[in-house]
XYZ file of C-alpha atoms in Angstrom:
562
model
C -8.758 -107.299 -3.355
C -10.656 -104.294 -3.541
C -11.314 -102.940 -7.343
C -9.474 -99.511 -6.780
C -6.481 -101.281 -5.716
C -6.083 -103.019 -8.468
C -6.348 -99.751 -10.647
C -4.304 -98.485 -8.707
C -1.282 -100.962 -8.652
C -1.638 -101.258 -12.678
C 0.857 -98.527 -13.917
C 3.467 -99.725 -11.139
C 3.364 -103.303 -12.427
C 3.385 -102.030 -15.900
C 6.593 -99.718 -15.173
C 8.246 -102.656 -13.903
C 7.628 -105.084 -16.695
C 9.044 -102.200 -18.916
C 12.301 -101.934 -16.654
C 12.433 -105.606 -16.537
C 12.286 -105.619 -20.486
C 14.713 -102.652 -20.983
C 17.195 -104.820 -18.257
C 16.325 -108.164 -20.616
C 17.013 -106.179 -23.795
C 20.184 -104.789 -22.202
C 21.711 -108.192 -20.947
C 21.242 -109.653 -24.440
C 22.597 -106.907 -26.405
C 25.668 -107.534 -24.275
C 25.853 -110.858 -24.617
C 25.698 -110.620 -28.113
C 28.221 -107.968 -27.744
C 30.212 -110.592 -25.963
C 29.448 -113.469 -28.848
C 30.409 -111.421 -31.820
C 33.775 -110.974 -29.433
C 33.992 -114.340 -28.977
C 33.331 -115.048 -32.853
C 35.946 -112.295 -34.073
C 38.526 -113.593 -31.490
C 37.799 -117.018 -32.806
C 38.390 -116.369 -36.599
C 41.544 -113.932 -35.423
C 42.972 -116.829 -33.761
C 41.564 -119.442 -36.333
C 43.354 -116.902 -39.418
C 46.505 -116.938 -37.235
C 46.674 -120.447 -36.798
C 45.754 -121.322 -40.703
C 48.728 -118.397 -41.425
C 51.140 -120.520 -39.639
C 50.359 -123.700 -40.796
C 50.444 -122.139 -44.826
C 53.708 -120.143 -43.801
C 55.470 -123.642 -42.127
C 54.253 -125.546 -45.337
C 56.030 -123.104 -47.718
C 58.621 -122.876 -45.674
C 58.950 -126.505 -45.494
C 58.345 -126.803 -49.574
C 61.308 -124.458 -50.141
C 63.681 -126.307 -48.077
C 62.526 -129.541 -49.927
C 63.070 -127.451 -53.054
C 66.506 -126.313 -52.104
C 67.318 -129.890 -50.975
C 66.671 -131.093 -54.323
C 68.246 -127.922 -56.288
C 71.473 -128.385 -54.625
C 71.734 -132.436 -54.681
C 70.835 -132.740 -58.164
C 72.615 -134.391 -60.683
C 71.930 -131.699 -63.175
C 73.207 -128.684 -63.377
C 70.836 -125.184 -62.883
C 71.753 -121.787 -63.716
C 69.544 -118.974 -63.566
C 70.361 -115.825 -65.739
C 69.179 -112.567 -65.366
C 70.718 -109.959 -67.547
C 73.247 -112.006 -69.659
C 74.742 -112.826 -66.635
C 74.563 -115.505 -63.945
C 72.152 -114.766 -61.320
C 72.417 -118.446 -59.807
C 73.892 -121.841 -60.040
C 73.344 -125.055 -57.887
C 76.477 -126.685 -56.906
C 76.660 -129.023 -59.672
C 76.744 -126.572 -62.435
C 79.463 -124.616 -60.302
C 81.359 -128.351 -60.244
C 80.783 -128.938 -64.168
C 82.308 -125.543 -64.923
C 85.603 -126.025 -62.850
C 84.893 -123.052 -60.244
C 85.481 -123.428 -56.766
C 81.513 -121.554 -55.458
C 78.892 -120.229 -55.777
C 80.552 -116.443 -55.442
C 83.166 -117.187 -58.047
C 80.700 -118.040 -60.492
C 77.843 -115.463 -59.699
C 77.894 -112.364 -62.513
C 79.889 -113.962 -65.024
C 78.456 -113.002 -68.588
C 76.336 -116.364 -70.091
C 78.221 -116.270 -73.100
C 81.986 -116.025 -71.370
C 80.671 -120.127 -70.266
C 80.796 -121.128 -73.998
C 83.578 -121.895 -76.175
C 84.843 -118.516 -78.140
C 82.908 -120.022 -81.559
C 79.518 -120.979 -80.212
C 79.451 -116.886 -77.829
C 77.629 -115.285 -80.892
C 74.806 -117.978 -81.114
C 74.279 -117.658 -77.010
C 73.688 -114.126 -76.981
C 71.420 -114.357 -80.431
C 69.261 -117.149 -78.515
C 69.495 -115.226 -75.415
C 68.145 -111.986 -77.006
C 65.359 -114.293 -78.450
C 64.564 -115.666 -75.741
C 63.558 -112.059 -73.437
C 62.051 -110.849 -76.568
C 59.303 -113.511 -76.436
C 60.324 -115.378 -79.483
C 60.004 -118.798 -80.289
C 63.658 -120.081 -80.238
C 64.237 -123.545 -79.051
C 64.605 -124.446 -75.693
C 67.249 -127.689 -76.038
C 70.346 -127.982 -77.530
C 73.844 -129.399 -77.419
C 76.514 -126.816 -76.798
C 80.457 -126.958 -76.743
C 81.583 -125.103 -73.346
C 84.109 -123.599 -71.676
C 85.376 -124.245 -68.137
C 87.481 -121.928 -66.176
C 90.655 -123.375 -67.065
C 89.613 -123.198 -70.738
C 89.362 -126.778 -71.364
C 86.468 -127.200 -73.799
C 83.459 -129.759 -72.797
C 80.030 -131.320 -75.038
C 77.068 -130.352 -72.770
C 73.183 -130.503 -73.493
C 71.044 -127.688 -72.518
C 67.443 -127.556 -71.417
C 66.530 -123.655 -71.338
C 62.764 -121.562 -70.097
C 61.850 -118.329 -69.603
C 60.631 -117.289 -66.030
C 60.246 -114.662 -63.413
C 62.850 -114.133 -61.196
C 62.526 -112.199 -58.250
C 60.258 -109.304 -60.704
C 62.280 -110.101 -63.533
C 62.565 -111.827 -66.469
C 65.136 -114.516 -66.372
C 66.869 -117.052 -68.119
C 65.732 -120.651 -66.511
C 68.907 -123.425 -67.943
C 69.070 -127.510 -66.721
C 72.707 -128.760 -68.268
C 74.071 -132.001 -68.836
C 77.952 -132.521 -69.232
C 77.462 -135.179 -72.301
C 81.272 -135.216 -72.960
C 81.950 -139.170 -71.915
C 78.969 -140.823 -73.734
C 79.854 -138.332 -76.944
C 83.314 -140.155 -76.484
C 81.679 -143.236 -76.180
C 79.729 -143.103 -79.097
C 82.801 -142.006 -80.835
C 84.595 -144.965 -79.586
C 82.056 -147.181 -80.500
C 82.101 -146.101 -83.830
C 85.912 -146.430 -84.140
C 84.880 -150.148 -82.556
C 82.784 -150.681 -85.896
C 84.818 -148.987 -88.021
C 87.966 -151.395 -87.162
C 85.770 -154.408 -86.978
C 84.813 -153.602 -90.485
C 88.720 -152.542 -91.538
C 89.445 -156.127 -89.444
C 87.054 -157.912 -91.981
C 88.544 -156.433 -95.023
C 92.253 -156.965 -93.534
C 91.403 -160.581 -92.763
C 90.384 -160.824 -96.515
C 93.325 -159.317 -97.586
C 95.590 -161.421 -95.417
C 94.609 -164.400 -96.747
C 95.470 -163.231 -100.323
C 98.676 -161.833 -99.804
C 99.922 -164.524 -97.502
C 99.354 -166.882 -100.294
C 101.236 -164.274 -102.335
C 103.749 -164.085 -99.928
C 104.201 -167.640 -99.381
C 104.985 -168.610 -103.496
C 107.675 -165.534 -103.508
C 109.583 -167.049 -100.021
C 108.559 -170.845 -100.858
C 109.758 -170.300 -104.655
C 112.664 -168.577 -103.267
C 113.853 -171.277 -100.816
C 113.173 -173.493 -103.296
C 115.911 -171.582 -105.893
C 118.110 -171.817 -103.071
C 118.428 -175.356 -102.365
C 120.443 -175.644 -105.431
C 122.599 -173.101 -104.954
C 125.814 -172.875 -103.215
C 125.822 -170.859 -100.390
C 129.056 -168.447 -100.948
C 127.862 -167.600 -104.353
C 126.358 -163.990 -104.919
C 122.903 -166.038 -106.102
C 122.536 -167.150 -102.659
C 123.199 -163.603 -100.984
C 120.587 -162.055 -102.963
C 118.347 -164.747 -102.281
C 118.533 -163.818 -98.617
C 117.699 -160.350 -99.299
C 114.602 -161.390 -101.264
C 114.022 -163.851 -97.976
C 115.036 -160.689 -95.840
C 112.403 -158.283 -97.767
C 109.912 -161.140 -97.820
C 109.880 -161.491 -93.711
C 109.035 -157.628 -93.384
C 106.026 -157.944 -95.834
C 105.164 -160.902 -93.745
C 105.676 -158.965 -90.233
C 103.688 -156.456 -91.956
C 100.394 -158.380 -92.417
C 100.860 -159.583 -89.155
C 101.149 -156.470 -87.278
C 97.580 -154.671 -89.439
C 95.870 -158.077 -88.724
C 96.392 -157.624 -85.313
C 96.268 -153.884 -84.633
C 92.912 -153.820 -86.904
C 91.349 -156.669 -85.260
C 92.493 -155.296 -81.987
C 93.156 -158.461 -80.379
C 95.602 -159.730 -77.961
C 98.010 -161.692 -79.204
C 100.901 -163.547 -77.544
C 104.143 -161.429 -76.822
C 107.091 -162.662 -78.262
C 111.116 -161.180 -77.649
C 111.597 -158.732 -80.245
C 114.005 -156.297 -80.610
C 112.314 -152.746 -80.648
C 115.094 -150.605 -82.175
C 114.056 -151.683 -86.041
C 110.931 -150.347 -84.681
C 111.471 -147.417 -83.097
C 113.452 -146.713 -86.866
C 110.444 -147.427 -89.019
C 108.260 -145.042 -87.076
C 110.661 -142.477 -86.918
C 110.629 -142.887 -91.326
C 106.962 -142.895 -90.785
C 106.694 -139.673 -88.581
C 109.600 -137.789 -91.053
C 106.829 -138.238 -94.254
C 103.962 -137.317 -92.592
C 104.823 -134.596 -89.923
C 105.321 -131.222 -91.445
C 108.561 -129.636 -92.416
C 109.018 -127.306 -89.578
C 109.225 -130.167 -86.735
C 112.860 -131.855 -87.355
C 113.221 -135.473 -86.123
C 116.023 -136.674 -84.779
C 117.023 -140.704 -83.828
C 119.392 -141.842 -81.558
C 119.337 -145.714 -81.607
C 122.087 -147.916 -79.688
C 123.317 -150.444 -80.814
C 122.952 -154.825 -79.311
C 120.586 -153.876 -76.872
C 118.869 -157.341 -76.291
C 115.373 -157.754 -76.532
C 111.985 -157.116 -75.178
C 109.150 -159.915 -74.365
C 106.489 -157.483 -76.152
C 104.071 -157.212 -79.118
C 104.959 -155.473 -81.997
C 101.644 -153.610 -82.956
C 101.680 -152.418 -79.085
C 105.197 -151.039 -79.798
C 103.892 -149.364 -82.180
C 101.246 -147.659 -80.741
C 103.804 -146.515 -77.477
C 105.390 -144.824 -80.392
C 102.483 -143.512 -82.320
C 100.532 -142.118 -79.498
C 104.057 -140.307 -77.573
C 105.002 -138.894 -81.131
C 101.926 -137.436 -82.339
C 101.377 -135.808 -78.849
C 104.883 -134.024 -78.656
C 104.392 -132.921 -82.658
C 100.737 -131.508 -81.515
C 102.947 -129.828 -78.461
C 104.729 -128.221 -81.513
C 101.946 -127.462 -84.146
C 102.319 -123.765 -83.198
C 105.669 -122.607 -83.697
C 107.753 -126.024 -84.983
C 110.527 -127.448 -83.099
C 112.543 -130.475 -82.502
C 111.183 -134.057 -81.624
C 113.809 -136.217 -80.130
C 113.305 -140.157 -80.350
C 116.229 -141.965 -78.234
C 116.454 -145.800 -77.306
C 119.281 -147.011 -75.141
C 120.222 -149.239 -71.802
C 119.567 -147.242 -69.014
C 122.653 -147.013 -66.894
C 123.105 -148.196 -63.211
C 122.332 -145.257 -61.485
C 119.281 -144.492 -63.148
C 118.489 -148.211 -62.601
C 119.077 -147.924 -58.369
C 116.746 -144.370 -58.913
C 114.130 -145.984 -60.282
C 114.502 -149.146 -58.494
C 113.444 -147.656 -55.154
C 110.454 -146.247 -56.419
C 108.512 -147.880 -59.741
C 111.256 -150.758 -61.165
C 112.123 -154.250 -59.797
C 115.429 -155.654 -60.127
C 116.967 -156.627 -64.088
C 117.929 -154.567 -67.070
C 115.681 -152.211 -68.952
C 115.676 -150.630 -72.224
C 114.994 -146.412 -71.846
C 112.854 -145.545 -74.802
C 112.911 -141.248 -74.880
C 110.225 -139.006 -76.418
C 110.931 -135.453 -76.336
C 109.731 -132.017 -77.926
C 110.179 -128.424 -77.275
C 106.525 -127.419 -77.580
C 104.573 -126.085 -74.952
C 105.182 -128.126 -72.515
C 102.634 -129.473 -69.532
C 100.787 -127.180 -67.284
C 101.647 -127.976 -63.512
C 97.653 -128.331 -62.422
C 96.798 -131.055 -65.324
C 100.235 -133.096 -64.748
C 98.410 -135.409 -62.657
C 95.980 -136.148 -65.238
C 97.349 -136.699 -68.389
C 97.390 -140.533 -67.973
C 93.413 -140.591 -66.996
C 91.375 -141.871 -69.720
C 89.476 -139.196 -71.681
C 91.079 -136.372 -70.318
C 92.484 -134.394 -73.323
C 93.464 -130.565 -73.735
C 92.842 -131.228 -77.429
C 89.427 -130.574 -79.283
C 87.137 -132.712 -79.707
C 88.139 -133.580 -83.222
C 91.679 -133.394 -82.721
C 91.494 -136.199 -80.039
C 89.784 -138.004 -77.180
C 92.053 -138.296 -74.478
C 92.962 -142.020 -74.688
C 96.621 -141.981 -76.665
C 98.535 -141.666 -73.054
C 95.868 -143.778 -71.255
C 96.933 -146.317 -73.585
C 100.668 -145.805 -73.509
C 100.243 -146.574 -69.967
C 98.391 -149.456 -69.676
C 100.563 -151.062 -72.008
C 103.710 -150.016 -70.028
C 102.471 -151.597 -67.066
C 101.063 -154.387 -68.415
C 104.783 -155.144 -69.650
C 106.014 -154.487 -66.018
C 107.719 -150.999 -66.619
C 107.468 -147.890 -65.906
C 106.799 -144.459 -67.789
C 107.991 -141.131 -65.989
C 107.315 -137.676 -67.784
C 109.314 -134.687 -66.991
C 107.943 -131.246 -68.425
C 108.287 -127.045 -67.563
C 105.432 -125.020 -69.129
C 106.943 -123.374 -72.203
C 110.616 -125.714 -72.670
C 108.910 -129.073 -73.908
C 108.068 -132.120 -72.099
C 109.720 -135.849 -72.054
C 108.357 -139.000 -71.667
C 110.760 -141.811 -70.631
C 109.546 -145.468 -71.364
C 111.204 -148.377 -69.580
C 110.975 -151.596 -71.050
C 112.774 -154.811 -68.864
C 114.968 -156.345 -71.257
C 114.181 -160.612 -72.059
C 116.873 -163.073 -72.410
C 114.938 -165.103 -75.496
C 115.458 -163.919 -79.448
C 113.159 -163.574 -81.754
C 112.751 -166.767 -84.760
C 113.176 -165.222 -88.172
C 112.777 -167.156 -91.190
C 116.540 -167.251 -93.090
C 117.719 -168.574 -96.263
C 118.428 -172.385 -94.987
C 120.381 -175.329 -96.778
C 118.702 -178.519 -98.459
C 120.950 -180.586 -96.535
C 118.784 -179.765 -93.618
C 115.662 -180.457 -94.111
C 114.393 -183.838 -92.717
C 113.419 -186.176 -95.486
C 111.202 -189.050 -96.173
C 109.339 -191.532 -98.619
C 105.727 -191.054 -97.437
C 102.972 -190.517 -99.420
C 101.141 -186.863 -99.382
C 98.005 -185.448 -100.670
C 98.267 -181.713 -100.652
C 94.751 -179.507 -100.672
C 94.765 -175.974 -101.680
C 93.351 -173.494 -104.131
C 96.169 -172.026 -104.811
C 97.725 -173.918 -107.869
C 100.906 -172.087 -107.157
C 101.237 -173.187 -103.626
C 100.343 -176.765 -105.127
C 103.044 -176.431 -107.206
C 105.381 -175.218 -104.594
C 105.241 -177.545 -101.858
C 104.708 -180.587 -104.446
C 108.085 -179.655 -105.863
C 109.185 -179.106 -102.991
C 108.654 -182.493 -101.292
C 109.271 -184.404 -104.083
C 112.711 -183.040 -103.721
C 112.707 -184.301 -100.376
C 111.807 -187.694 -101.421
C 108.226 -187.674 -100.728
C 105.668 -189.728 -103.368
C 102.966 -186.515 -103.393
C 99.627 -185.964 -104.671
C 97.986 -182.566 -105.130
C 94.172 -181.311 -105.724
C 93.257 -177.700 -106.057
C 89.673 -178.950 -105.068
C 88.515 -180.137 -101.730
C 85.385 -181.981 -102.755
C 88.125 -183.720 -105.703
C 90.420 -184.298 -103.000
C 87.565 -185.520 -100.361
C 86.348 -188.158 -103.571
C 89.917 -188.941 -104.083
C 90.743 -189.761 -100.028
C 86.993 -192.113 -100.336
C 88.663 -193.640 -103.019
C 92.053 -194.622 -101.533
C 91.877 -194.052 -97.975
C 94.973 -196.414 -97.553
C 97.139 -194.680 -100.256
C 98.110 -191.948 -98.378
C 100.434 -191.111 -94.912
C 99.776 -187.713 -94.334
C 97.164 -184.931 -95.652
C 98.167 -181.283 -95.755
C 95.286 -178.795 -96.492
C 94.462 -175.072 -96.428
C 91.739 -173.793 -94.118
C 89.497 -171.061 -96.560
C 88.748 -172.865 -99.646
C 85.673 -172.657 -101.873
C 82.881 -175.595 -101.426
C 84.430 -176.886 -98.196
C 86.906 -175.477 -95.741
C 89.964 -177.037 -94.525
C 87.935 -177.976 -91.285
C 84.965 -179.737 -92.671
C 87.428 -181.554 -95.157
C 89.958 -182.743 -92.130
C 86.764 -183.704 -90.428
C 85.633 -186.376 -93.555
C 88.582 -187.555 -93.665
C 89.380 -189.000 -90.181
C 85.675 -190.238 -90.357
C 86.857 -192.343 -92.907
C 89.864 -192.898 -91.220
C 90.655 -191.860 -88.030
C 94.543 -192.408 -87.682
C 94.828 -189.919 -90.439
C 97.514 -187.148 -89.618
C 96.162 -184.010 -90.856
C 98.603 -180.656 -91.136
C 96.142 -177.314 -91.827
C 97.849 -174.297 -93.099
C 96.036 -170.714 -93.339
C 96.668 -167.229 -93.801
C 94.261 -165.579 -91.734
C 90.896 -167.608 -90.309
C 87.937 -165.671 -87.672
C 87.077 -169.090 -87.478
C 89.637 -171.369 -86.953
C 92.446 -171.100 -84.277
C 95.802 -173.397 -83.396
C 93.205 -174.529 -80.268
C 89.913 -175.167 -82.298
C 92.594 -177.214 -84.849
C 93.736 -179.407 -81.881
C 90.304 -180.146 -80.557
C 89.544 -181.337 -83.744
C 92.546 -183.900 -83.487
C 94.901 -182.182 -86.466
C 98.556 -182.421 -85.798
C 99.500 -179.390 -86.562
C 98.681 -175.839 -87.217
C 100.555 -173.656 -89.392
C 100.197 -170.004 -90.601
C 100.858 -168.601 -93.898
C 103.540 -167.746 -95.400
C 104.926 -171.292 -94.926
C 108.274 -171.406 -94.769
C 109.382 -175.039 -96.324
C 112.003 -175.212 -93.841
C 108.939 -174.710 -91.177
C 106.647 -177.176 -93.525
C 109.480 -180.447 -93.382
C 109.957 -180.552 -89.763
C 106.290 -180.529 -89.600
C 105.268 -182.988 -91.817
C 108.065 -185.384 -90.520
C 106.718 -184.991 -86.582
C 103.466 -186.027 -87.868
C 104.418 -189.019 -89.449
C 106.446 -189.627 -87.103
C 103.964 -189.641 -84.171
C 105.865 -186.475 -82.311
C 103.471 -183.768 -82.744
């Protein structure tokens, strides 16, 4: 190419490098254009997506949150103000209201019983301030129907919705504060049960030289003559000191013993006496016992608390303003008896025992509950809630019935119905010498008692018996070693010092086993008529022994019937 050309053609080429560049530069400033489009689209739609996910986890933590707020087992209140801001269904439940709504705005304080308002609001005042108050406690509070209830309280300050507020997690400890009261009542008998037991065993050997000495007076007396009637009484006065022990050993142990036909209007009597010297003056008692009504296949100690626990409720009915508690016991007629028939009573004849007051009678929405265990209108130290539980469970067990009627404001009435047994109830009376068995036996009596020794010594000796005595069970144990052949028949106490009656009847028919061995005690925890079978003695008898009882006894023994 020719050299001019070229020179020529130079600034052309050039011009179109420089358009080509400018194009170049153009293209990538818009793609660049397009990438930072592309980027900011990306972390739009990147920020979107992240602000989903974060808003559906939230969302999906408050629901879980909720879930467990309103299924919990504890109750949550939030307070804002002094008053209720919030409550999860269990707190609404606790209190007695029906929702949420009903509950929402009440003051803090109204929610505690009228004595413990003035410490909620001091706390509560506390609290907002920023002081250091503490943050758990037991409280006494108040539901809507005013029943009072033990509750524990966990309580924080927080934020609520840009406000301070009152954060609260409460327990309703009301059943194991009863249990823990019951348990200590448990202790507190088993102790009393200990010391009874001790007691038992030294008045029954009281009791059985005044009726054994007695008896023994008797037999030579004739039995028109004014010696022998007041004999009897002494007899008659004796058996009520023994029915006595009987009844605090058993209602202090708390034990189940067997039932027995009794008749319940001396009962009903002596609790009415009981009630007249310890009730105040303004409640008036009045009786109204009939007359022969038969008897009832019952404990005594459980009549006793039917009467107890219906008595003390109507006179706490009363503790206001006074009034009148009625106590009546009669044979419910045959109408009532076709009434009841068709709905609670089977067939037979029942005795109506009537407790009424004219207190305050029973509020319509708690009638169905007065029968539950631990439900009580009472405070807590005035009772529990178990004195009607009890009155029915006893009732039923006995196969009757109880039926309350009550108006809010006239009094209330509890009717008892009892179903009458055929049997009678044994009670030790003044008998005749000529009829006791007799016999000419050998005895060797064991007890550490020297007046019981005494007692039944003379006693059988009278009878005919040849008798040795010991006051001594290791003496007596040397003397039956001794002469194991010398004697017919042992008769022994059970709580004796050095060895008990057990251990002692044990030795004995090791040495020889065709033995008969009679144990007599007052009160024993550990020996029972069962435990004093097993061991092979004929025959178990409790204290105060009757002589009368003690013959026919001793001559079964020997006699192989027992």
């Amino acid at each position: 190419m020719p050299f001019w050309n070229s020179n020529r053609e130079q600034p052309d080429r050039i011009r179109e490098l420089e358009d080509e560049n400018g194009r170049l530069r153009r293209e990538l400033s818009e793609l660049r254009a397009q990438r930072d489009k592309l980027e900011k689209e990306k972390d739009e739609r990147f920020r979107c997506t992240f602000d989903q996910v974060a808003l559906d986890e939230l969302r999906a933590s408050e629901r879980r949150l909720r879930v467990l707020i309103e299924s919990s087992p504890i109750g949550i209140r939030i307070s804002r103000d002094g008053r209720v801001a919030y409550a999860n269904p269990k707190f609404v439940e606790m209190y007695g209201y029906v929702d949420l709504e009903e509950i929402v705005g009440k003051a803090v304080e109204s929610l505690a019983a009228p004595e413990e308002r003035d410490k909620v609001l001091r706390r509560q005042a506390e609290r907002l301030a920023g002081k250091d108050v503490v943050s758990h406690y037991e409280l006494k509070a108040r539901k809507k129907n005013g029943v009072l209830f033990d509750v524990e309280m966990w309580l924080e300050l927080i934020d609520y919705e840009g406000a301070p507020a009152i954060l609260a997690f409460v327990v309703d400890t009301t059943a194991q504060k009863q249990f823990k009261e019951h348990l200590a009542r448990s202790q507190k008998m088993e102790a009393l049960g200990t010391l009874a037991g001790g007691i038992a065993h030294d008045f029954n050997n009281i009791l059985s030289a005044i009726m054994g000495y007695t008896e023994l007076v008797g037999l030579e007396l004739d039995r028109k003559s004014d010696s022998w009637k007041n004999l009897e009484q002494v007899m008659k006065a004796s058996n009520r000191a023994k029915d006595l022990i009987r009844h605090i050993l058993s209602f202090s142990r708390q034990t189940k013993k067997e039932r027995e036909p009794i008749q319940i209007a001396p009962i009903v009597k002596e609790t009415s006496k009981l009630l007249k010297a310890s009730l105040p003056s303004f409640i008036q008692i009045r009786t109204e016992v009939d007359k022969n009504l038969g008897y009832v296949l019952a404990d005594p100690t459980q009549i006793h608390q039917i009467m107890l626990n219906l008595c003390t409720n109507a006179a706490f009915a009363m503790r206001e303003t006074g009034g009148i508690l009625s106590i009546a016991l009669k044979k419910i007629d045959s109408d009532e008896l076709d009434r009841l028939a068709r709905t609670q009573l089977s067939g037979g004849n029942y005795l109506k025992l009537s407790v009424s007051d004219t207190g305050v009678g029973i509020a319509p929405e708690i009638s169905d509950r007065i029968f539950e265990p631990y439900f009580t209108t009472k405070n807590q130290e005035e009772g529990v809630g178990l004195g009607l539980f009890t009155v029915h469970g006893i009732v039923s067990d006995y196969q009757g019935a109880i039926a309350v009627e009550s108006e809010p404001g006239k009094g209330a009435s509890f009717h008892v119905y009892l179903p009458v047994s055929e049997g009678a109830s044994p009670a030790a009376e003044m008998v005749h010498a000529s009829s006791f068995p007799k016999g000419k036996e050998r005895i060797l009596i064991v007890d550490d008692e020297m007046a019981l020794v005494n007692l039944e010594k003379q006693f059988l000796e009278h009878l005919g018996y040849v008798v040795e005595s010991s006051v001594s069970s290791l003496e007596a144990l040397k003397k039956f070693e001794k002469r194991p052949d010398d004697f017919d028949l042992v008769i022994t106490d059970m709580t004796m010092p050095d060895m008990t009656g057990d251990k002692l009847a044990s030795e004995m028919m090791n040495i020889r086993p065709d033995i008969p061995v009679i144990m007599c005690t007052g009160f024993s925890e550990k020996m029972s008529e069962t435990g004093a079978k097993k061991l092979g003695i004929k025959d178990y008898i409790r204290k105060p022994l009757m002589i009368g009882e003690l013959s026919e006894a001793i001559r079964k023994a020997l006699d192989g019937l027992s």
